[in-house]
């Protein structure tokens, strides 16, 4: 068994009030996320504590609400995931770093020239109007100003690997929802279009779960010895084919199988009610309070591949379905257009610029057909083509014969 080292991370955890027990418990949950036995927790702890310095990293934001940053950074008290990520050598993290301006931007160029770093990309790639929908440093008239797509290409070209975190970085996310005026798209599709072959690991959901990001960092440290090629070789991945509507690229998205290899429905605590046919039909009802299945109020758990019920959120306190809200399927592709309205079982159909429910279309078609039949009947009656109907027997022949034998009707 690997000996546990006590390094700077151990001291940092102690200063922030995280006990050794809590840290090992957290490492056990990371092992579970990676598909390893919890007995690997000490080795994971040793890998984290023994590393004098993790690989340098850049955290860039494209078109985003910074929700993924909020998910990771905004906690009431420091948790282990936050501390581990703090321990990473982020040389650029524009949302939370103190530095600003052109000197801060030069960190990206400097690190890109030196290489050997991880690029964490949050937000969509804004390609609209030749990339002018996202500009950093002012407009094109300012010296040193760059388009967002130029910064991404510069940082990704020489990176060891790219973690595309959050749905926006995977396929454009909610920013790519109809009509997608900014022509937002995902990192993998854009880099493929530009011929940049840096491996991209895609991690959707809105926002991304911080513990999944930490799990991938641990996997890179512990199992892959900081080698991205080995990381991709030893980490089971789900290969998701995707036709990107913005770039026209057919791209294969790589998602960690331990996280995106099963549906939410597979692990949902309300699944027993689904099997028993016990559903919530109205939010706020007693059935919802009793924990019945949320399928009929729009839950997209059966078609969404993430393990949210296992990891949960906010330090494993809860998650969407457990708190009473149906899954809106943010772990899927094109999730806004495919899943809205979120609280209805059926997604909207788009006819031109109009969105309608399939049930509404069915009712309208049925009403037109019924009206046509009524008009047809009225027309037949008016034309005299409907008489008194076919001749009807007063009695069946068999009954008539039996009565005749008894001296009755002949």
CSV table of N, CA and C in Angstrom, one decimal, residues 59-69 94-95 121-128 131-136 147-149 151-152 165-177 180 182-187 206:
chain,number,residue,atom,x,y,z
A,59,UNK,N,-7.9,28.4,-16.8
A,59,UNK,CA,-9.3,28.3,-16.7
A,59,UNK,C,-9.9,29.5,-17.5
A,60,UNK,N,-10.4,29.2,-18.7
A,60,UNK,CA,-10.9,30.2,-19.6
A,60,UNK,C,-12.4,30.2,-19.6
A,61,UNK,N,-13.0,31.3,-19.8
A,61,UNK,CA,-14.5,31.4,-19.9
A,61,UNK,C,-14.8,31.9,-21.4
A,62,UNK,N,-15.7,31.2,-22.0
A,62,UNK,CA,-16.3,31.7,-23.2
A,62,UNK,C,-17.6,32.4,-23.0
A,63,UNK,N,-18.6,32.1,-23.8
A,63,UNK,CA,-19.9,32.7,-23.5
A,63,UNK,C,-20.6,31.9,-22.4
A,64,UNK,N,-20.7,32.5,-21.2
A,64,UNK,CA,-21.2,31.7,-20.1
A,64,UNK,C,-21.8,32.7,-19.1
A,65,UNK,N,-22.5,32.1,-18.1
A,65,UNK,CA,-23.0,32.8,-17.0
A,65,UNK,C,-22.1,32.6,-15.8
A,66,UNK,N,-21.0,32.0,-16.0
A,66,UNK,CA,-20.0,31.6,-14.9
A,66,UNK,C,-20.7,30.7,-13.9
A,67,UNK,N,-21.8,30.0,-14.2
A,67,UNK,CA,-22.4,29.1,-13.3
A,67,UNK,C,-21.5,28.0,-12.8
A,68,UNK,N,-20.7,27.5,-13.8
A,68,UNK,CA,-19.8,26.4,-13.4
A,68,UNK,C,-18.7,26.9,-12.4
A,69,UNK,N,-18.3,28.1,-12.5
A,69,UNK,CA,-17.3,28.7,-11.6
A,69,UNK,C,-18.1,28.8,-10.2
A,94,UNK,N,-10.1,33.9,-14.8
A,94,UNK,CA,-10.5,35.3,-14.9
A,94,UNK,C,-11.6,35.7,-14.0
A,95,UNK,N,-12.5,34.8,-13.6
A,95,UNK,CA,-13.6,35.2,-12.8
A,95,UNK,C,-13.2,35.5,-11.4
A,121,UNK,N,-12.1,24.7,-19.9
A,121,UNK,CA,-12.8,25.7,-20.6
A,121,UNK,C,-14.3,25.7,-20.2
A,122,UNK,N,-14.8,26.8,-19.8
A,122,UNK,CA,-16.2,27.0,-19.3
A,122,UNK,C,-16.9,27.9,-20.3
A,123,UNK,N,-18.1,27.6,-20.7
A,123,UNK,CA,-18.8,28.4,-21.6
A,123,UNK,C,-18.8,28.0,-23.0
A,124,UNK,N,-19.6,28.6,-23.8
A,124,UNK,CA,-19.7,28.2,-25.2
A,124,UNK,C,-18.7,29.0,-26.1
A,125,UNK,N,-18.4,28.4,-27.2
A,125,UNK,CA,-17.5,29.1,-28.2
A,125,UNK,C,-18.4,29.9,-29.1
A,126,UNK,N,-18.2,31.2,-29.0
A,126,UNK,CA,-19.0,32.2,-29.7
A,126,UNK,C,-18.5,32.5,-31.1
A,127,UNK,N,-19.1,31.9,-32.1
A,127,UNK,CA,-18.5,32.0,-33.4
A,127,UNK,C,-19.2,33.0,-34.3
A,128,UNK,N,-20.3,33.6,-33.8
A,128,UNK,CA,-21.2,34.4,-34.7
A,128,UNK,C,-20.4,35.7,-35.1
A,131,UNK,N,-16.8,35.6,-35.1
A,131,UNK,CA,-16.2,35.6,-33.8
A,131,UNK,C,-16.3,36.9,-33.0
A,132,UNK,N,-16.9,37.9,-33.6
A,132,UNK,CA,-17.0,39.2,-33.0
A,132,UNK,C,-18.1,39.3,-31.9
A,133,UNK,N,-18.8,38.2,-31.7
A,133,UNK,CA,-19.8,38.2,-30.6
A,133,UNK,C,-19.2,38.0,-29.3
A,134,UNK,N,-17.9,37.7,-29.2
A,134,UNK,CA,-17.2,37.7,-27.9
A,134,UNK,C,-15.8,38.2,-28.1
A,135,UNK,N,-15.6,39.4,-27.5
A,135,UNK,CA,-14.3,40.1,-27.6
A,135,UNK,C,-13.7,40.3,-26.2
A,136,UNK,N,-12.5,40.1,-26.0
A,136,UNK,CA,-11.8,40.3,-24.7
A,136,UNK,C,-10.8,41.5,-24.9
A,147,UNK,N,-10.4,38.1,-30.1
A,147,UNK,CA,-11.7,37.4,-30.1
A,147,UNK,C,-11.6,36.2,-29.2
A,148,UNK,N,-12.8,35.8,-28.6
A,148,UNK,CA,-12.8,34.7,-27.8
A,148,UNK,C,-12.3,33.4,-28.5
A,149,UNK,N,-12.7,33.3,-29.8
A,149,UNK,CA,-12.2,32.0,-30.5
A,149,UNK,C,-10.7,32.0,-30.7
A,151,UNK,N,-8.5,33.3,-28.6
A,151,UNK,CA,-7.9,32.9,-27.3
A,151,UNK,C,-8.0,31.4,-27.1
A,152,UNK,N,-9.2,30.8,-27.4
A,152,UNK,CA,-9.4,29.4,-27.2
A,152,UNK,C,-8.4,28.6,-28.1
A,165,UNK,N,-16.0,21.9,-19.6
A,165,UNK,CA,-16.9,21.6,-18.4
A,165,UNK,C,-18.1,22.4,-18.6
A,166,UNK,N,-19.3,21.8,-18.3
A,166,UNK,CA,-20.6,22.4,-18.4
A,166,UNK,C,-21.1,22.2,-19.8
A,167,UNK,N,-22.4,22.2,-19.9
A,167,UNK,CA,-23.1,22.0,-21.2
A,167,UNK,C,-22.7,23.0,-22.3
A,168,UNK,N,-22.4,24.3,-21.9
A,168,UNK,CA,-22.1,25.3,-22.8
A,168,UNK,C,-20.8,25.0,-23.6
A,169,UNK,N,-19.8,24.4,-22.8
A,169,UNK,CA,-18.5,24.1,-23.5
A,169,UNK,C,-18.6,22.8,-24.3
A,170,UNK,N,-19.7,22.0,-24.1
A,170,UNK,CA,-19.8,20.7,-24.8
A,170,UNK,C,-20.5,20.9,-26.1
A,171,UNK,N,-21.6,21.7,-26.1
A,171,UNK,CA,-22.3,21.8,-27.4
A,171,UNK,C,-22.9,23.2,-27.6
A,172,UNK,N,-22.5,24.2,-26.7
A,172,UNK,CA,-23.1,25.5,-26.8
A,172,UNK,C,-24.1,25.7,-25.7
A,173,UNK,N,-24.7,24.7,-25.1
A,173,UNK,CA,-25.6,24.8,-24.0
A,173,UNK,C,-26.8,25.7,-24.2
A,174,UNK,N,-27.2,26.3,-23.2
A,174,UNK,CA,-28.4,27.2,-23.3
A,174,UNK,C,-28.2,28.3,-24.2
A,175,UNK,N,-27.0,28.8,-24.4
A,175,UNK,CA,-26.7,29.9,-25.3
A,175,UNK,C,-27.0,29.5,-26.8
A,176,UNK,N,-26.8,28.2,-27.1
A,176,UNK,CA,-27.1,27.7,-28.4
A,176,UNK,C,-28.6,27.4,-28.7
A,177,UNK,N,-29.4,27.7,-27.7
A,177,UNK,CA,-30.8,27.5,-27.9
A,177,UNK,C,-31.4,28.3,-29.0
A,180,UNK,N,-30.2,30.9,-31.6
A,180,UNK,CA,-28.7,30.8,-31.5
A,180,UNK,C,-28.1,31.9,-32.4
A,182,UNK,N,-25.9,34.0,-31.7
A,182,UNK,CA,-24.5,34.2,-31.6
A,182,UNK,C,-23.7,33.0,-32.2
A,183,UNK,N,-24.4,32.1,-32.7
A,183,UNK,CA,-23.8,30.9,-33.3
A,183,UNK,C,-22.9,30.2,-32.3
A,184,UNK,N,-23.4,30.0,-31.1
A,184,UNK,CA,-22.6,29.3,-30.1
A,184,UNK,C,-22.5,27.8,-30.4
A,185,UNK,N,-21.3,27.3,-30.1
A,185,UNK,CA,-21.1,25.9,-30.3
A,185,UNK,C,-20.1,25.4,-29.2
A,186,UNK,N,-19.7,24.1,-29.3
A,186,UNK,CA,-18.9,23.5,-28.3
A,186,UNK,C,-17.4,23.5,-28.6
A,187,UNK,N,-16.6,23.2,-27.6
A,187,UNK,CA,-15.1,23.2,-27.8
A,187,UNK,C,-14.7,22.1,-28.8
A,206,UNK,N,-25.5,21.5,-16.4
A,206,UNK,CA,-25.6,22.9,-16.2
A,206,UNK,C,-26.0,23.3,-14.8
